[in-house]
C-alpha positions in Angstrom: -13.4 7.7 12.4 -15.7 8.6 15.1 -16.0 5.3 16.4 -12.0 4.9 16.5 -11.9 8.2 18.4 -14.4 6.9 20.9 -12.6 3.8 21.6 -9.3 5.6 22.1 -11.1 8.1 24.6 -12.8 5.3 26.6 -9.4 3.4 26.7 -7.7 6.3 27.9 -10.4 7.1 30.6 -10.2 3.6 31.9 -6.2 3.6 31.8 -6.3 6.7 33.9 -8.7 4.8 36.6 -7.0 1.6 36.8 -5.1 2.5 40.2 -8.5 2.7 41.8 -8.4 -1.1 41.5 -6.1 -3.5 43.4 -4.3 -6.0 41.2 -6.9 -8.7 40.2 -9.8 -6.4 41.1 -12.8 -6.4 38.9 -13.7 -3.5 36.5 -17.2 -2.4 36.2 -19.3 -4.5 33.9 -19.8 -3.7 30.2 -23.3 -2.5 30.9 -22.1 -0.1 33.6 -19.5 1.3 31.5 -22.2 1.8 28.5 -24.4 3.7 30.8 -21.7 5.8 32.5 -19.8 7.0 29.4 -22.9 7.0 26.8 -21.2 4.8 24.2 -22.0 1.5 22.5 -21.3 -2.0 23.8 -18.8 -2.3 20.7 -16.9 0.6 21.7 -16.7 -0.7 25.4 -15.7 -4.4 24.1 -12.9 -2.8 21.9 -11.5 -0.3 24.5 -11.3 -3.3 27.1 -9.6 -5.5 24.3 -7.0 -2.5 23.6 -6.2 -2.5 27.4 -5.9 -6.2 27.3 -3.4 -5.9 24.5 -1.5 -3.6 26.5 -1.3 -6.0 29.4 -3.1 -3.7 31.6 -6.2 -6.0 32.2 -7.1 -9.6 31.7 -10.6 -10.8 30.5 -12.4 -13.9 31.7 -15.4 -15.1 29.6 -18.3 -15.1 31.8 -16.7 -13.1 34.4 -15.7 -9.7 33.1 -12.4 -7.7 33.1 -10.0 -7.5 35.7 -6.8 -5.4 36.6 -3.7 -7.4 35.5 -1.1 -8.3 38.2 1.9 -6.4 38.2 4.8 -7.7 35.9 7.9 -9.1 37.3 11.2 -6.9 37.5 12.3 -5.6 34.1 15.5 -7.4 33.2 18.6 -5.5 32.7 19.1 -4.8 28.9 21.9 -6.4 27.2 24.5 -4.7 24.9 23.3 -4.9 21.4 25.7 -2.3 20.1 27.7 -5.3 18.3 24.7 -5.6 15.9 25.6 -2.0 14.3 28.9 -3.7 13.1 27.4 -6.9 11.9 24.6 -5.4 10.1 26.7 -2.7 8.5 28.7 -5.2 6.5 29.1 -9.0 6.8 32.5 -9.2 5.1 31.1 -10.4 1.8 31.5 -8.6 -1.7 28.5 -6.5 -1.5 29.0 -2.8 -2.1 25.4 -1.6 -1.2 24.5 -1.5 2.5 21.4 -3.4 3.0 19.8 -0.7 5.2 16.1 -0.9 5.5 14.1 2.5 5.4 10.4 1.7 5.7 9.4 5.5 6.5 7.9 5.9 3.1 5.7 2.8 3.5 4.7 3.3 7.1 3.5 6.9 6.4 0.6 5.0 4.4 0.1 2.1 6.7 -0.1 3.9 10.3 -3.5 5.4 11.3 -3.4 9.0 11.9 -4.3 10.2 15.5 -8.0 10.4 16.3 -9.7 13.3 14.5 -6.9 13.7 11.8 -8.2 13.5 8.2 -6.3 10.6 6.3 -4.9 12.1 3.2 -1.9 9.7 3.5 -3.6 6.4 3.4 -2.7 3.7 1.0 -5.9 1.5 0.9 -9.4 2.0 0.3 -11.6 3.6 3.0 -13.7 1.1 4.9 -16.8 2.3 3.4 -15.4 1.1 0.0 -14.3 -2.2 1.1 -16.4 -5.1 0.5 -16.7 -6.4 4.0 -19.9 -8.3 3.7 -18.8 -10.0 0.5 -15.4 -10.8 2.2 -17.0 -12.2 5.4 -19.4 -14.3 3.3 -16.5 -15.6 1.0 -14.6 -16.5 4.3 -17.5 -18.4 5.7 -18.0 -20.3 2.5 -14.2 -21.0 2.1 -13.9 -22.4 5.7 -16.9 -24.9 4.7 -15.0 -26.2 1.5 -13.9 -29.7 1.5 -10.1 -29.7 2.4 -10.0 -26.0 3.2 -7.7 -26.5 6.1 -5.4 -29.0 4.4 -2.0 -28.1 3.1 -2.3 -26.3 -0.3 0.0 -26.7 -3.2 3.1 -24.6 -2.8 2.5 -22.8 -6.1 -1.1 -21.8 -5.1 -4.7 -23.4 -5.8 -4.9 -24.3 -9.5 -8.1 -22.6 -9.7 -6.9 -19.4 -8.3 -3.8 -19.6 -10.5 -6.0 -19.9 -13.6 -8.1 -17.1 -12.6 -5.2 -14.6 -12.2 -3.8 -16.1 -15.5 -7.1 -15.1 -17.3 -7.1 -11.8 -15.7 -3.4 -11.2 -17.2 -4.2 -12.3 -20.7 -4.8 -15.2 -22.9 -1.1 -15.6 -23.7 -0.6 -16.5 -19.8 -1.6 -20.0 -18.4 -2.2 -21.1 -14.8 1.0 -23.0 -15.0 3.0 -19.5 -15.5 1.5 -18.2 -12.2 2.4 -18.5 -8.4 0.1 -17.2 -5.8 1.9 -14.9 -3.2 1.1 -13.1 0.0 0.1 -9.9 -1.6 2.0 -7.7 -4.2 4.8 -6.5 -1.9 5.9 -10.1 -1.2 5.7 -10.7 -4.9 7.9 -7.7 -5.4 10.4 -8.8 -2.9 10.6 -12.4 -4.5 11.0 -11.0 -8.0 13.8 -8.6 -7.1 15.5 -11.3 -5.1 15.4 -13.7 -8.0 16.4 -11.4 -10.9 19.4 -9.5 -9.4 22.4 -10.4 -7.1 23.2 -8.1 -4.2 25.1 -4.9 -5.2 23.6 -5.0 -8.6 21.8 -1.9 -10.2 18.1 -1.9 -10.7 16.5 0.6 -12.9 13.4 2.3 -11.4 10.9 5.0 -12.5 11.4 8.3 -11.1 9.4 9.0 -8.9 8.2 5.5 -7.9 6.5 3.5 -5.2 8.6 3.8 -1.9 7.9 0.1 -0.9 9.7 -1.2 -3.9 12.6 1.1 -3.3 12.8 -0.1 0.4 12.8 -3.9 -0.8 15.4 -3.3 -3.5 17.8 -1.6 -0.7 16.9 -4.2 1.8 18.0 -6.9 -0.8 21.3 -5.1 -1.3 20.4 -3.5 -4.8 21.2 -0.1 -6.0 18.1 1.7 -7.5 19.0 3.9 -10.5 16.1 6.5 -11.4 14.9 6.8 -15.0 12.8 10.0 -15.4 9.1 9.6 -16.5 6.7 12.0 -17.8 2.9 12.1 -18.2 3.2 9.4 -20.8 5.2 7.0 -18.5 8.9 6.2 -18.5 10.8 7.6 -21.4 12.3 4.9 -23.7 15.4 6.8 -24.8 16.5 7.4 -21.1 15.6 3.9 -20.4 17.9 2.8 -23.1 20.6 5.0 -21.9 20.3 3.9 -18.4 20.7 0.0 -19.4 23.8 1.0 -21.3 25.3 3.2 -18.7 24.7 0.8 -15.7 24.6 -2.7 -17.2 21.3 -3.2 -15.2 19.4 -6.4 -15.8 16.1 -5.4 -14.4 13.7 -2.6 -14.8 10.7 -2.1 -12.4 7.8 -0.2 -13.7 4.1 0.4 -13.1 2.5 1.0 -16.6 -0.9 1.5 -15.4 -1.9 4.4 -13.0 1.7 4.7 -11.8 2.3 5.5 -8.2 2.6 8.4 -7.3 2.0 10.2 -10.6 -1.0 8.3 -11.9 0.6 8.1 -15.5 -0.4 5.4 -18.0 2.4 4.1 -20.3 1.7 5.5 -23.8 0.6 3.0 -26.4 3.8 3.7 -28.4 6.2 3.3 -25.6 4.8 0.0 -24.2 6.4 -2.2 -27.2 9.6 0.0 -26.8 10.1 -0.5 -23.1 9.9 -4.5 -23.7 12.2 -4.3 -26.9 14.6 -2.3 -25.1 14.8 -4.5 -22.0 15.1 -7.5 -24.3 17.9 -6.2 -26.3 19.8 -5.5 -23.0 19.2 -9.0 -21.8 17.3 -7.6 -18.9 13.8 -8.3 -17.3 10.9 -6.0 -16.6 9.1 -6.4 -13.3 5.5 -5.1 -14.1 3.6 -4.0 -11.0 0.0 -4.1 -12.0 -1.3 -2.9 -8.8 -4.0 -0.5 -9.7 -5.9 -2.3 -12.6 -9.0 -2.9 -10.4 -8.9 0.7 -9.2 -9.8 2.2 -12.5 -12.3 5.1 -12.5 -15.7 5.1 -14.0 -14.7 7.8 -16.7 -11.5 6.1 -17.9 -11.4 4.7 -21.4 -10.4 1.3 -22.4 -7.4 -0.1 -20.5 -4.3 -1.5 -22.0 -3.5 -5.0 -21.7 -0.6 -5.8 -19.0 2.9 -5.8 -20.8 3.0 -9.6 -19.9 -0.1 -10.4 -22.3 2.1 -9.8 -25.3 5.5 -11.0 -24.3 6.5 -14.5 -25.8 10.2 -14.2 -24.9 9.6 -14.0 -21.2 11.0 -10.5 -20.5 8.2 -9.5 -18.4 7.7 -10.7 -14.8 4.1 -9.7 -13.7 3.0 -8.7 -10.2 -0.7 -8.1 -9.2 -2.7 -8.7 -6.2 -6.2 -8.5 -4.9 -5.3 -6.3 -1.9 -5.8 -2.8 -3.0 -9.3 -3.3 -4.4 -10.8 -5.2 -1.5 -8.9 -4.8 2.1 -5.4 -4.6 3.5 -6.1 -8.2 5.1 -6.8 -9.9 2.0 -3.1 -10.3 1.1 -3.4 -12.5 -1.9 -1.5 -11.7 -5.1 0.3 -13.4 -8.1 3.6 -13.6 -9.9 3.4 -14.6 -13.5 6.6 -15.5 -15.6 7.8 -17.7 -18.4 10.9 -19.7 -18.9 13.6 -20.8 -16.4 13.1 -17.6 -14.1 9.8 -19.3 -13.0 11.7 -22.0 -11.2 13.9 -19.5 -9.3 11.0 -17.4 -8.2 9.3 -20.6 -7.2 12.4 -21.6 -5.1 12.7 -18.2 -3.4 9.1 -18.2 -2.6 9.0 -21.4 -1.1 12.0 -20.8 1.1 10.6 -17.4 2.2 7.0 -18.5 3.0 6.3 -22.1 2.3 2.9 -21.3 0.9 0.0 -18.8 1.2 -2.5 -20.1 3.9 -5.3 -22.2 2.1 -8.2 -20.8 3.7 -7.1 -17.2 2.4 -6.8 -18.6 -1.3 -10.1 -20.3 -1.0 -11.7 -17.0 0.3 -10.2 -15.1 -2.6 -11.8 -17.8 -5.0 -15.3 -17.4 -3.4 -14.9 -13.7 -3.5 -13.9 -13.3 -7.3 -16.3 -16.0 -8.3 -19.4 -14.5 -6.6 -21.9 -12.0 -8.5 -21.1 -9.4 -6.0 -17.4 -9.1 -7.3 -18.6 -7.3 -10.4 -20.7 -4.9 -8.7 -18.2 -4.1 -6.2 -15.7 -3.2 -8.9 -18.4 -1.0 -10.4 -19.1 0.8 -7.2 -15.3 1.4 -6.5 -15.0 2.8 -10.2 -17.7 5.3 -9.6 -16.7 6.3 -6.2 -13.2 6.7 -7.0 -14.1 9.0 -9.7 -16.3 11.1 -7.6 -13.7 11.4 -5.0 -11.0 12.4 -7.4 -13.3 15.0 -8.9 -14.2 16.4 -5.5 -10.6 16.6 -4.4 -9.4 18.1 -7.7 -11.9 20.9 -7.7 -11.2 21.6 -4.0 -7.7 21.9 -4.6 -8.2 24.2 -7.6 -10.6 26.6 -5.6 -8.9 26.5 -2.2 -5.0 25.6 -3.1 -4.4 26.8 -6.7 -0.5 27.3 -5.8 0.0 23.4 -5.7 0.7 22.2 -9.1 -1.1 19.0 -10.3 0.6 17.9 -13.7 -1.8 15.1 -14.2 -5.4 14.2 -13.2 -5.3 10.4 -13.1 -8.2 8.0 -14.5 -7.3 5.3 -12.1 -5.7 4.7 -8.5 -6.5 6.5 -5.3 -4.3 9.5 -5.1 -3.1 12.7 -6.5 0.7 13.8 -6.9 1.1 17.7 -6.3 4.3 20.0 -6.6 4.8 22.3 -3.8 5.2 25.9 -4.8 8.8 27.5 -5.3 12.0 26.0 -6.5 14.4 23.9 -4.5 14.4 20.0 -4.2 11.8 19.4 -1.3 13.3 21.4 1.4 9.6 22.7 2.4 8.2 19.1 2.6 9.0 18.5 6.4 7.4 21.9 7.4 4.3 21.3 5.0 3.7 17.7 6.6 4.2 19.2 10.2 1.9 22.2 9.4 -0.8 19.9 8.0 -0.6 17.5 10.9 -1.0 20.5 13.3 -4.0 21.6 11.2 -5.6 18.1 11.4 -4.8 16.5 8.2 -2.1 13.8 7.3 -0.4 13.9 4.1 2.3 11.9 2.4 5.9 13.6 1.7 7.2 13.2 -1.7 10.8 12.6 -1.0 10.4 8.6 -0.3 9.3 8.6 -3.9 12.7 9.3 -5.2 15.7 7.3 -5.0 18.1 10.2 -5.8 17.7 14.1 -5.2 14.0 15.0 -6.2 13.7 17.9 -8.7 11.2 19.7 -6.4 9.1 19.2 -3.3 6.0 17.2 -3.7 3.2 15.7 -1.7 0.8 12.8 -2.3 -2.9 13.2 -1.2 -5.0 10.1 -1.2 -8.7 10.4 -1.9 -9.4 6.7 -1.6 -8.7 6.5 2.1 -11.4 9.0 3.1 -15.2 8.7 3.6 -16.3 11.0 0.7 -16.5 14.5 -0.8 -17.3 16.2 2.6 -14.3 14.8 4.3 -12.3 15.6 1.3 -13.6 19.2 1.4 -12.7 19.6 5.1 -9.3 18.1 4.6 -8.5 20.5 1.9 -9.7 23.4 4.0 -7.3 22.3 6.8 -4.3 22.0 4.3 -5.2 25.5 3.3 -4.6 26.6 6.8 -1.5 24.7 7.0 -0.1 26.3 3.8 -1.2 29.9 5.0 1.0 29.3 8.0 4.0 28.6 5.8 3.4 30.5 2.6 1.9 33.8 3.4 1.1 36.0 0.6 -0.2 35.9 -2.8 0.0 32.5 -4.7 3.4 31.7 -6.1 4.1 31.2 -9.8 2.9 27.5 -10.2 -0.8 27.0 -10.5 -2.7 23.8 -10.3 -3.7 22.5 -13.6 -5.4 19.5 -15.0 
C-alpha cells in the first residue's frame, strides 16, 4: 500500500511539472528522480509507466522519457442517443431487460485510493499470493514443448483430469471444460441452461457477480432465503413450484457473503428437489481452497455424488492464487455438456495454452500444498483478529455467523429498515479511510435489513485489520451517536 501511494504521489508531481518541458523535451533521468524525490528506482519506473499509459510521456529504451507531442484536435462527438432505444428492447420476446449493473462487482475489483484500507477487496492480499511459485510456474510453462501452440478447445487433458480428481472420483476429465476463471464459467452455464426471460432461483443473499451475469443474459433472478445452514429446502421446493424455474444457483461451501456451509441433511435434499423439478443446480464451489486452518473436514462437492447429471459444477484457481490466474473449470454430465462446450467455444475459442500450462506447473509443484496450508493458517488468523476487533470496538454490528472458510465477514447494521443507512455508512467509512462493501448488491429483491461485507483476506494482517476497525468505529460514531442499539455482535 505504501509503494502504491509513493507511485501515485510521484506520478502526480511529475504530471504537474510537465509544462516545464516543451513537447518532445526530455525529462530528468531515473537516477536524478530517485535522488530528488528519495524514492526507489522501481517507484520511478512505475510512475513513468503510469504517465506513459496516460499518453503524457513517451519512453525510448536507452534514451529516457520525453514529454509527448500534443494530440490532435478532439473530434466532434457523434450522437449515440439512439443506443438507448436499441439496448432497451430489441423487438424480441424477452420480458426481462438485459441491463448490466456491475457496481456490486466493481466495488470488490477497484483498488481504493492511496491510504485507504481495503476491507472491500475480493482477492487475497499480495502477501498471501504465491507470486514466486506463479513466476516459476509461468517460466517453466513457457519452456514446455508446444506451450505456444493451439490448445484443445476443451482444455489440456492433464488439467481437465486434475480438476476432475479435485471434484471427486465420480467425475472424469471428459466431463470437464477449462474456462477463463469462475465468472466466465458462471456466464456460460447460465446462458446454456435458461433462455432469456426465464426465472433462475438464487440464494438470498448471494454473489453480485452472478446476479449481474444473470440479468445481462436476460434472466430473472428469484430469491430463495437461506440461513446459517444454507438454503432452506422447503422454500426451494416452493420456489420451483411457483416459478417453473429450471435452474438454481448456489454456493454450498462458505457461501458468499454469509459464509454458510450447506448442512449435511440439506445437501441431498437440494439435489432431489431440483431433480424432481426437472431443473439443474449450478454449484459455484469458489472457496474450497480458502478453507481456514481450524475448519473440520469439508463436505465433497454436490457434483461428486450426482449420477443423474443434475449438478453443473463451477470452480477455479483464481481465488486461492492471484486475480491474474484466470483458470477455472465447468463439470457436467449428459447432453448439457455439449451445449456448454458450444457456448464456450463461441464466446472465447479456448483458454490460452501458456496459462493452462502454468496452472499445471503450479498445482503439480511441491510448493502448492505448502501455499494452501499457509493460506489456511493466515486466513484463520485474520478472521480471528477481525472478529475480536469488531466484538470489542463495534459491538452494535451483528455477526450471525463466524465462517470457517472464505475471506470476509457479513454484518448487519444496527436498527431496522431495509438498508437505508448503507450508503451513509459506506460514505462515512471512506471519509474515515476504510473502504467497505455495501450489502444491497447481494440481494436481488428488497433486503430485510442493512448489511456490509468486510474482507479480511485483502489486507496485510492483524495490524491493518485493527486500524481499519478503528476507522470504521469513527465512521459509525459520526452516524450512530449514542449507546449501542439493540443488536449485538455475536459468534
